[in-house]
CSV table of C-alpha atoms in Angstrom, one decimal:
chain,number,residue,atom,x,y,z
A,1,MET,CA,-23.7,-33.9,-4.7
A,2,ASP,CA,-22.2,-31.8,-7.1
A,3,ALA,CA,-20.2,-34.1,-9.6
A,4,GLY,CA,-24.1,-35.9,-9.9
A,5,ILE,CA,-25.0,-32.6,-11.5
A,6,ARG,CA,-21.5,-31.8,-13.5
A,7,GLU,CA,-22.1,-35.8,-14.9
A,8,GLY,CA,-25.3,-34.7,-16.0
A,9,VAL,CA,-27.2,-37.3,-14.0
A,10,TYR,CA,-29.5,-34.7,-12.8
A,11,PRO,CA,-30.0,-31.2,-12.7
A,12,GLY,CA,-31.1,-30.4,-9.1
A,13,ALA,CA,-31.2,-32.3,-5.9
A,14,ALA,CA,-31.9,-31.8,-2.1
A,15,LEU,CA,-30.0,-34.0,0.7
A,16,VAL,CA,-31.1,-34.2,4.2
A,17,ILE,CA,-29.1,-36.0,7.0
A,18,GLY,CA,-30.7,-36.5,10.4
A,19,ARG,CA,-31.7,-38.1,13.6
A,20,HIS,CA,-35.1,-38.0,15.5
A,21,ASP,CA,-34.8,-34.9,16.8
A,22,THR,CA,-32.4,-32.8,15.0
A,23,VAL,CA,-31.6,-32.5,11.0
A,24,LEU,CA,-27.7,-33.2,11.2
A,25,PHE,CA,-27.4,-31.3,7.2
A,26,ALA,CA,-29.5,-29.8,4.9
A,27,LYS,CA,-29.1,-28.8,1.3
A,28,ALA,CA,-30.2,-28.0,-2.3
A,29,TYR,CA,-28.3,-28.3,-4.9
A,30,GLY,CA,-28.7,-27.0,-8.6
A,31,HIS,CA,-31.8,-25.9,-10.3
A,32,LEU,CA,-35.1,-27.6,-11.4
A,33,THR,CA,-33.9,-27.8,-15.1
A,34,TRP,CA,-30.7,-27.8,-16.7
A,35,ALA,CA,-31.2,-23.6,-17.6
A,36,LEU,CA,-29.1,-21.7,-15.3
A,37,LYS,CA,-31.1,-19.0,-15.0
A,38,GLY,CA,-34.6,-21.5,-14.1
A,39,PRO,CA,-35.4,-21.8,-10.4
A,40,ALA,CA,-33.0,-23.0,-7.7
A,41,ALA,CA,-34.0,-26.4,-6.2
A,42,SER,CA,-34.6,-25.9,-2.4
A,43,MET,CA,-35.5,-27.3,0.6
A,44,ASN,CA,-39.0,-26.3,1.5
A,45,ASP,CA,-40.3,-24.8,-1.8
A,46,THR,CA,-39.9,-27.1,-4.0
A,47,PHE,CA,-42.1,-30.7,-5.0
A,48,TRP,CA,-40.8,-33.4,-6.1
A,49,ASP,CA,-42.3,-36.4,-7.8
A,50,LEU,CA,-41.7,-39.4,-5.2
A,51,ALA,CA,-42.9,-42.2,-7.6
A,52,SER,CA,-42.6,-45.4,-5.4
A,53,LEU,CA,-41.6,-43.3,-2.4
A,54,THR,CA,-45.4,-43.3,-2.2
A,55,LYS,CA,-45.0,-46.6,-1.3
A,56,VAL,CA,-43.3,-46.6,2.1
A,57,VAL,CA,-45.0,-43.0,2.8
A,58,ALA,CA,-48.2,-42.7,1.8
A,59,THR,CA,-49.5,-46.8,1.2
A,60,THR,CA,-47.5,-48.0,4.2
A,61,PRO,CA,-48.1,-46.0,7.2
A,62,SER,CA,-52.1,-46.1,5.6
A,63,LEU,CA,-51.6,-49.9,6.5
A,64,MET,CA,-50.0,-49.2,9.4
A,65,LEU,CA,-52.8,-47.9,10.9
A,66,LEU,CA,-55.5,-50.1,9.7
A,67,VAL,CA,-53.6,-52.7,11.3
A,68,GLU,CA,-53.0,-51.2,14.5
A,69,ARG,CA,-57.0,-50.6,14.3
A,70,ALA,CA,-57.6,-53.9,13.8
A,71,GLN,CA,-59.3,-52.9,10.5
A,72,VAL,CA,-57.6,-55.0,7.8
A,73,SER,CA,-55.2,-58.6,9.4
A,74,LEU,CA,-51.9,-59.2,7.2
A,75,ASP,CA,-53.1,-62.7,7.0
A,76,THR,CA,-56.4,-62.4,5.5
A,77,PRO,CA,-56.9,-63.4,2.1
A,78,VAL,CA,-56.8,-59.8,-0.2
A,79,VAL,CA,-60.3,-61.3,-2.1
A,80,ARG,CA,-61.8,-60.1,1.8
A,81,TYR,CA,-61.4,-56.8,1.1
A,82,ILE,CA,-61.5,-57.0,-2.7
A,83,PRO,CA,-63.9,-59.5,-4.3
A,84,GLU,CA,-63.6,-58.7,-7.3
A,85,PHE,CA,-59.8,-59.9,-6.9
A,86,ASN,CA,-60.9,-63.7,-7.7
A,87,GLY,CA,-59.3,-65.0,-10.4
A,88,PRO,CA,-57.4,-68.4,-10.8
A,89,GLY,CA,-54.1,-69.1,-7.6
A,90,THR,CA,-55.5,-65.5,-6.1
A,91,ALA,CA,-57.5,-66.6,-3.7
A,92,ALA,CA,-53.9,-67.7,-1.5
A,93,ILE,CA,-53.0,-63.5,-1.5
A,94,THR,CA,-53.3,-62.6,1.5
A,95,VAL,CA,-52.3,-58.7,2.5
A,96,ARG,CA,-48.8,-59.8,4.2
A,97,HIS,CA,-47.9,-61.1,0.7
A,98,LEU,CA,-48.7,-57.7,-0.6
A,99,LEU,CA,-46.4,-55.8,1.6
A,100,THR,CA,-43.5,-57.9,1.2
A,101,HIS,CA,-44.0,-58.6,-2.5
A,102,THR,CA,-44.7,-62.1,-2.1
A,103,SER,CA,-47.6,-62.1,-3.7
A,104,GLY,CA,-46.6,-64.1,-7.4
A,105,LEU,CA,-48.0,-61.0,-9.2
A,106,ARG,CA,-46.3,-60.2,-12.3
A,107,GLY,CA,-44.1,-56.1,-11.3
A,108,THR,CA,-46.3,-54.1,-13.5
A,109,LEU,CA,-49.0,-53.6,-16.4
A,110,PRO,CA,-49.8,-51.5,-19.3
A,111,LEU,CA,-52.7,-49.9,-17.6
A,112,ARG,CA,-51.8,-46.7,-19.4
A,113,ASP,CA,-53.3,-48.7,-22.6
A,114,ALA,CA,-56.6,-48.4,-20.4
A,115,PRO,CA,-59.5,-45.9,-21.9
A,116,ASP,CA,-60.2,-45.3,-18.4
A,117,SER,CA,-58.9,-46.0,-15.0
A,118,ALA,CA,-62.2,-48.3,-14.0
A,119,THR,CA,-60.6,-50.6,-16.5
A,120,ALA,CA,-56.9,-50.2,-15.3
A,121,LEU,CA,-57.9,-51.4,-11.6
A,122,ARG,CA,-60.1,-54.3,-13.7
A,123,MET,CA,-56.8,-55.2,-15.5
A,124,VAL,CA,-54.9,-55.2,-11.9
A,125,PHE,CA,-58.0,-57.7,-10.1
A,126,THR,CA,-58.3,-59.9,-12.8
A,127,THR,CA,-54.5,-60.3,-12.8
A,128,THR,CA,-53.4,-63.7,-11.8
A,129,PRO,CA,-50.2,-64.8,-9.9
A,130,VAL,CA,-47.2,-65.8,-12.6
A,131,VAL,CA,-45.5,-67.9,-9.7
A,132,ALA,CA,-47.4,-69.2,-6.2
A,133,PRO,CA,-47.6,-66.6,-3.6
A,134,GLY,CA,-45.2,-67.0,-0.6
A,135,SER,CA,-43.1,-68.6,-3.2
A,136,ARG,CA,-40.1,-65.3,-4.0
A,137,MET,CA,-40.1,-62.5,-3.5
A,138,VAL,CA,-40.9,-60.4,-7.0
A,139,TYR,CA,-41.4,-56.7,-6.7
A,140,SER,CA,-44.5,-55.3,-8.0
A,141,ASP,CA,-46.2,-52.1,-8.8
A,142,LEU,CA,-49.7,-54.4,-8.3
A,143,ASN,CA,-49.1,-54.9,-4.9
A,144,ALA,CA,-48.8,-51.8,-3.9
A,145,ILE,CA,-51.6,-50.9,-6.1
A,146,LEU,CA,-53.8,-53.5,-4.5
A,147,LEU,CA,-53.1,-52.2,-1.3
A,148,GLY,CA,-54.1,-48.4,-2.0
A,149,VAL,CA,-57.1,-49.7,-3.1
A,150,ILE,CA,-57.4,-51.8,0.3
A,151,VAL,CA,-57.1,-48.7,2.3
A,152,GLN,CA,-60.0,-47.5,0.4
A,153,ARG,CA,-62.2,-49.5,0.7
A,154,VAL,CA,-62.0,-50.5,4.0
A,155,SER,CA,-61.5,-46.4,5.2
A,156,GLY,CA,-64.4,-45.4,2.9
A,157,GLN,CA,-62.3,-42.7,2.1
A,158,PRO,CA,-59.2,-42.5,-1.1
A,159,LEU,CA,-55.3,-43.0,-0.3
A,160,ASP,CA,-54.8,-39.3,-0.2
A,161,VAL,CA,-57.9,-38.4,1.8
A,162,PHE,CA,-57.0,-40.9,4.3
A,163,VAL,CA,-53.3,-40.7,4.8
A,164,THR,CA,-53.4,-37.0,5.1
A,165,ARG,CA,-56.2,-36.8,7.0
A,166,GLU,CA,-54.8,-39.7,9.6
A,167,VAL,CA,-50.7,-39.0,8.9
A,168,TYR,CA,-50.0,-35.9,7.8
A,169,VAL,CA,-52.3,-33.3,9.3
A,170,PRO,CA,-51.2,-34.2,12.9
A,171,LEU,CA,-47.3,-34.3,11.4
A,172,GLY,CA,-48.4,-30.4,10.1
A,173,LEU,CA,-47.2,-32.0,6.7
A,174,ASP,CA,-50.5,-31.7,4.9
A,175,GLN,CA,-49.6,-28.2,2.3
A,176,GLN,CA,-46.0,-30.2,1.6
A,177,MET,CA,-46.8,-33.9,1.0
A,178,LEU,CA,-49.8,-33.7,-1.9
A,179,PHE,CA,-51.4,-36.1,-4.7
A,180,ARG,CA,-52.4,-34.1,-7.9
A,181,PRO,CA,-50.8,-30.7,-6.7
A,182,PRO,CA,-52.5,-27.5,-7.2
A,183,LYS,CA,-51.8,-26.0,-10.4
A,184,ARG,CA,-50.4,-23.1,-8.8
A,185,LEU,CA,-47.6,-24.7,-7.4
A,186,GLU,CA,-46.4,-25.9,-10.9
A,187,PRO,CA,-43.5,-23.7,-10.8
A,188,HIS,CA,-41.9,-24.7,-7.8
A,189,ILE,CA,-42.3,-28.5,-8.8
A,190,ALA,CA,-39.0,-30.3,-10.1
A,191,PRO,CA,-39.8,-31.3,-13.6
A,192,THR,CA,-39.5,-35.6,-14.2
A,193,GLY,CA,-39.7,-35.0,-18.4
A,194,MET,CA,-40.2,-33.7,-21.7
A,195,TRP,CA,-43.1,-32.8,-24.0
A,196,HIS,CA,-42.6,-31.5,-27.5
A,197,GLY,CA,-39.3,-29.4,-25.6
A,198,HIS,CA,-40.9,-28.3,-22.6
A,199,PRO,CA,-40.2,-29.5,-18.8
A,200,VAL,CA,-43.3,-31.4,-17.6
A,201,ALA,CA,-43.6,-30.5,-13.9
A,202,GLY,CA,-46.9,-31.6,-11.9
A,203,LEU,CA,-47.8,-34.5,-13.8
A,204,VAL,CA,-47.0,-37.8,-11.9
A,205,ASN,CA,-44.4,-39.3,-14.5
A,206,ASP,CA,-45.7,-42.8,-13.6
A,207,PRO,CA,-48.1,-43.3,-16.6
A,208,ASN,CA,-49.7,-46.7,-14.6
A,209,ALA,CA,-50.1,-43.6,-12.0
A,210,ALA,CA,-51.6,-40.9,-14.0
A,211,ARG,CA,-54.3,-43.4,-15.6
A,212,LEU,CA,-55.2,-44.5,-12.1
A,213,GLY,CA,-56.0,-40.2,-11.3
A,214,GLY,CA,-52.7,-39.7,-10.3
A,215,VAL,CA,-54.0,-41.2,-6.8
A,216,ALA,CA,-52.1,-45.1,-6.5
A,217,GLY,CA,-50.9,-47.0,-4.0
A,218,HIS,CA,-47.2,-47.3,-5.7
A,219,ALA,CA,-47.0,-43.4,-7.1
A,220,GLY,CA,-48.0,-40.5,-7.4
A,221,LEU,CA,-47.0,-38.6,-3.9
A,222,PHE,CA,-45.2,-34.6,-4.5
A,223,ALA,CA,-43.5,-33.8,-1.2
A,224,THR,CA,-40.7,-31.0,-0.4
A,225,ALA,CA,-37.6,-31.8,1.3
A,226,ASN,CA,-38.1,-30.8,4.8
A,227,ALA,CA,-41.3,-32.1,4.5
A,228,LEU,CA,-40.0,-35.7,3.8
A,229,ALA,CA,-37.5,-35.0,6.5
A,230,ARG,CA,-40.1,-34.6,9.5
A,231,PHE,CA,-41.5,-38.0,8.2
A,232,ALA,CA,-38.2,-39.9,8.3
A,233,GLN,CA,-38.1,-38.5,12.1
A,234,PHE,CA,-41.2,-40.0,12.5
A,235,MET,CA,-40.3,-43.9,11.3
A,236,LEU,CA,-37.5,-43.0,13.5
A,237,GLY,CA,-39.2,-42.1,16.7
A,238,GLU,CA,-41.5,-45.1,16.1
A,239,GLY,CA,-44.5,-43.1,15.6
A,240,SER,CA,-43.7,-40.0,16.9
A,241,ALA,CA,-42.1,-36.8,15.7
A,242,PRO,CA,-40.5,-34.0,17.5
A,243,ARG,CA,-43.4,-31.6,18.7
A,244,SER,CA,-46.0,-33.7,17.3
A,245,PRO,CA,-49.3,-36.3,18.9
A,246,ARG,CA,-48.1,-39.5,18.7
A,247,VAL,CA,-49.5,-41.3,15.4
A,248,ILE,CA,-48.5,-44.9,15.1
A,249,LYS,CA,-47.7,-46.8,18.0
A,250,SER,CA,-44.0,-47.9,18.6
A,251,GLU,CA,-44.8,-52.0,18.6
A,252,THR,CA,-46.8,-50.9,14.8
A,253,VAL,CA,-43.7,-49.0,13.4
A,254,HIS,CA,-41.2,-52.2,15.2
A,255,GLN,CA,-43.7,-55.0,13.4
A,256,PHE,CA,-43.5,-53.2,10.0
A,257,THR,CA,-39.6,-52.2,9.8
A,258,GLN,CA,-38.3,-55.9,10.8
A,259,VAL,CA,-37.6,-58.0,8.2
A,260,ALA,CA,-40.1,-60.1,7.2
A,261,VAL,CA,-38.6,-62.0,3.8
A,262,ALA,CA,-34.7,-62.4,3.8
A,263,ALA,CA,-32.5,-61.5,0.9
A,264,ARG,CA,-31.6,-63.8,-1.8
A,265,HIS,CA,-29.1,-63.8,-4.6
A,266,GLY,CA,-30.5,-59.9,-7.1
A,267,ALA,CA,-33.1,-59.4,-4.8
A,268,SER,CA,-33.2,-57.7,-1.4
A,269,ALA,CA,-34.4,-58.5,2.0
A,270,ARG,CA,-38.5,-57.2,2.8
A,271,THR,CA,-40.0,-55.6,5.6
A,272,LEU,CA,-43.8,-55.1,5.5
A,273,GLY,CA,-43.7,-52.6,2.9
A,274,TRP,CA,-39.9,-51.3,2.7
A,275,GLU,CA,-36.5,-52.6,1.3
A,276,ALA,CA,-34.4,-53.8,3.9
A,277,LEU,CA,-30.5,-54.5,4.2
A,278,PRO,CA,-28.8,-56.8,2.1
A,279,THR,CA,-30.1,-55.1,-0.9
A,280,GLY,CA,-29.1,-57.7,-3.0
A,281,GLU,CA,-27.5,-55.5,-5.3
A,282,ALA,CA,-23.9,-55.5,-6.9
A,283,VAL,CA,-23.8,-51.5,-6.0
A,284,SER,CA,-26.3,-51.2,-2.7
A,285,SER,CA,-28.3,-47.5,-2.8
A,286,ALA,CA,-27.6,-47.6,1.1
A,287,GLY,CA,-23.7,-48.1,0.4
A,288,THR,CA,-22.0,-50.7,2.8
A,289,LEU,CA,-21.9,-49.4,6.2
A,290,LEU,CA,-25.6,-48.7,7.4
A,291,GLY,CA,-26.6,-51.6,9.7
A,292,PRO,CA,-28.3,-54.5,9.8
A,293,ARG,CA,-31.5,-53.0,10.6
A,294,SER,CA,-31.7,-50.0,8.2
A,295,TYR,CA,-34.4,-50.1,5.7
A,296,GLY,CA,-35.6,-47.8,2.4
A,297,HIS,CA,-36.9,-47.6,-0.7
A,298,THR,CA,-35.9,-45.3,-3.4
A,299,GLY,CA,-37.9,-44.4,-6.4
A,300,TRP,CA,-37.6,-44.2,-10.4
A,301,THR,CA,-37.7,-40.1,-10.2
A,302,GLY,CA,-34.6,-40.4,-8.8
A,303,THR,CA,-35.9,-40.1,-4.8
A,304,SER,CA,-34.5,-42.5,-2.0
A,305,LEU,CA,-34.6,-42.5,1.9
A,306,TRP,CA,-32.6,-44.8,4.0
A,307,ILE,CA,-33.1,-44.9,7.6
A,308,ASP,CA,-30.9,-46.6,10.0
A,309,PRO,CA,-32.5,-46.9,13.8
A,310,ASP,CA,-29.4,-48.6,15.2
A,311,ARG,CA,-27.7,-45.1,14.3
A,312,ASP,CA,-30.7,-43.0,14.8
A,313,LEU,CA,-30.1,-41.7,11.2
A,314,PHE,CA,-31.8,-40.8,8.4
A,315,ILE,CA,-30.3,-39.9,5.1
A,316,LEU,CA,-32.9,-38.9,2.3
A,317,LEU,CA,-32.1,-37.4,-1.2
A,318,LEU,CA,-33.8,-36.1,-3.5
A,319,THR,CA,-33.4,-35.8,-7.3
A,320,ASN,CA,-34.7,-35.1,-11.1
A,321,ARG,CA,-33.0,-37.9,-12.5
A,322,ALA,CA,-35.8,-38.7,-14.6
A,323,PHE,CA,-35.8,-35.1,-16.2
A,324,ASP,CA,-34.2,-35.2,-19.6
A,325,PRO,CA,-30.4,-36.5,-17.8
A,326,HIS,CA,-27.7,-35.4,-20.1
A,327,THR,CA,-25.6,-38.7,-19.5
A,328,ARG,CA,-26.3,-42.6,-20.0
A,329,ARG,CA,-27.0,-44.9,-17.3
A,330,SER,CA,-28.3,-42.3,-15.0
A,331,PHE,CA,-29.9,-44.6,-12.9
A,332,THR,CA,-27.4,-46.6,-12.7
A,333,LYS,CA,-24.8,-43.7,-12.2
A,334,LEU,CA,-27.4,-42.4,-9.3
A,335,HIS,CA,-27.3,-45.5,-7.4
A,336,GLU,CA,-23.2,-45.2,-7.1
A,337,ILE,CA,-23.9,-41.7,-5.7
A,338,ARG,CA,-27.2,-43.0,-3.5
A,339,GLY,CA,-24.4,-45.0,-2.3
A,340,ARG,CA,-21.5,-43.2,-1.3
A,341,VAL,CA,-23.8,-40.2,0.2
A,342,ALA,CA,-25.0,-42.9,2.9
A,343,ASP,CA,-21.5,-44.1,3.7
A,344,ALA,CA,-20.5,-40.4,3.6
A,345,ALA,CA,-23.5,-39.5,5.9
A,346,ALA,CA,-22.4,-42.9,8.2
A,347,ARG,CA,-19.3,-42.2,8.9
A,348,ALA,CA,-20.0,-38.8,9.8
A,349,ALA,CA,-22.5,-39.5,12.1
A,350,ASP,CA,-20.5,-42.0,13.6
A,351,ALA,CA,-17.5,-39.4,14.6
A,352,SER,CA,-20.3,-37.3,16.0
A,353,HIS,CA,-21.1,-39.0,18.2
């Protein structure tokens, strides 16, 4: 972790390794910017822009609840929930296709160019598949954006309101997992960009999520390391965390964390919502030792979470790599660090049993 700072990959980071009922290791590293007199990274006070981790810690648990309550059916066409999603080829796209990234939709769209969020959403609703739905895995932010809209249409509440009330409040995380964090938290947020030479913190780094108003199924969530560690424990606890009421049935967690799409060359295996092993990468962000039932996700800003249910182990690594990296290929270098950390955590966990 220290080497990543020395090599200029990220100025600050937080690492938590734990089991369903205990934290084995937790440490914050470095500072929120490269200024050594600036605020130090902290486990409980620093908020990180989670980027695509939003997909698995906000959007996916919301879908788990709606599926469990029979308000959403995995094999129902998306157009049933979003009538505007009715372009050529979209009738065959189901909720399951969105969750497994097999919808055939392109990876992203330039939503940032839209004049407002309504126009941006219309761009998503009128997009059409580039390959046949169900034919192959193509990772796409559009899938998660559509899932976020399904949550809103079915529950009658925006994604942030629904997931906060139904998941974060029962787990005691509603003050530490936030979309659109208030201005007063800005000094505690790890910046992910620069604007005219000044660090930008608290505005979502993903321009498409920003255009959608800061709340979207694919990005927009900010959280502390301690809060996300508790969320990881909730996943390892199959729907319940220590000292909290059960939020989701264990059968639902099982259903969503089994491999649903096998890996192929250059593309990872997928569960319903999560990435699974093997990741299809030359250097895997999950390292080489995690068990075959492991699942996880990464985020562009420098975030990652891997969960190994066979070891009863989670590895949470949060950085602000996207902020002014002082090295070339910072994303690739972070990948290598993630893998080395995962392997070290697996070895340490095995030795402690």
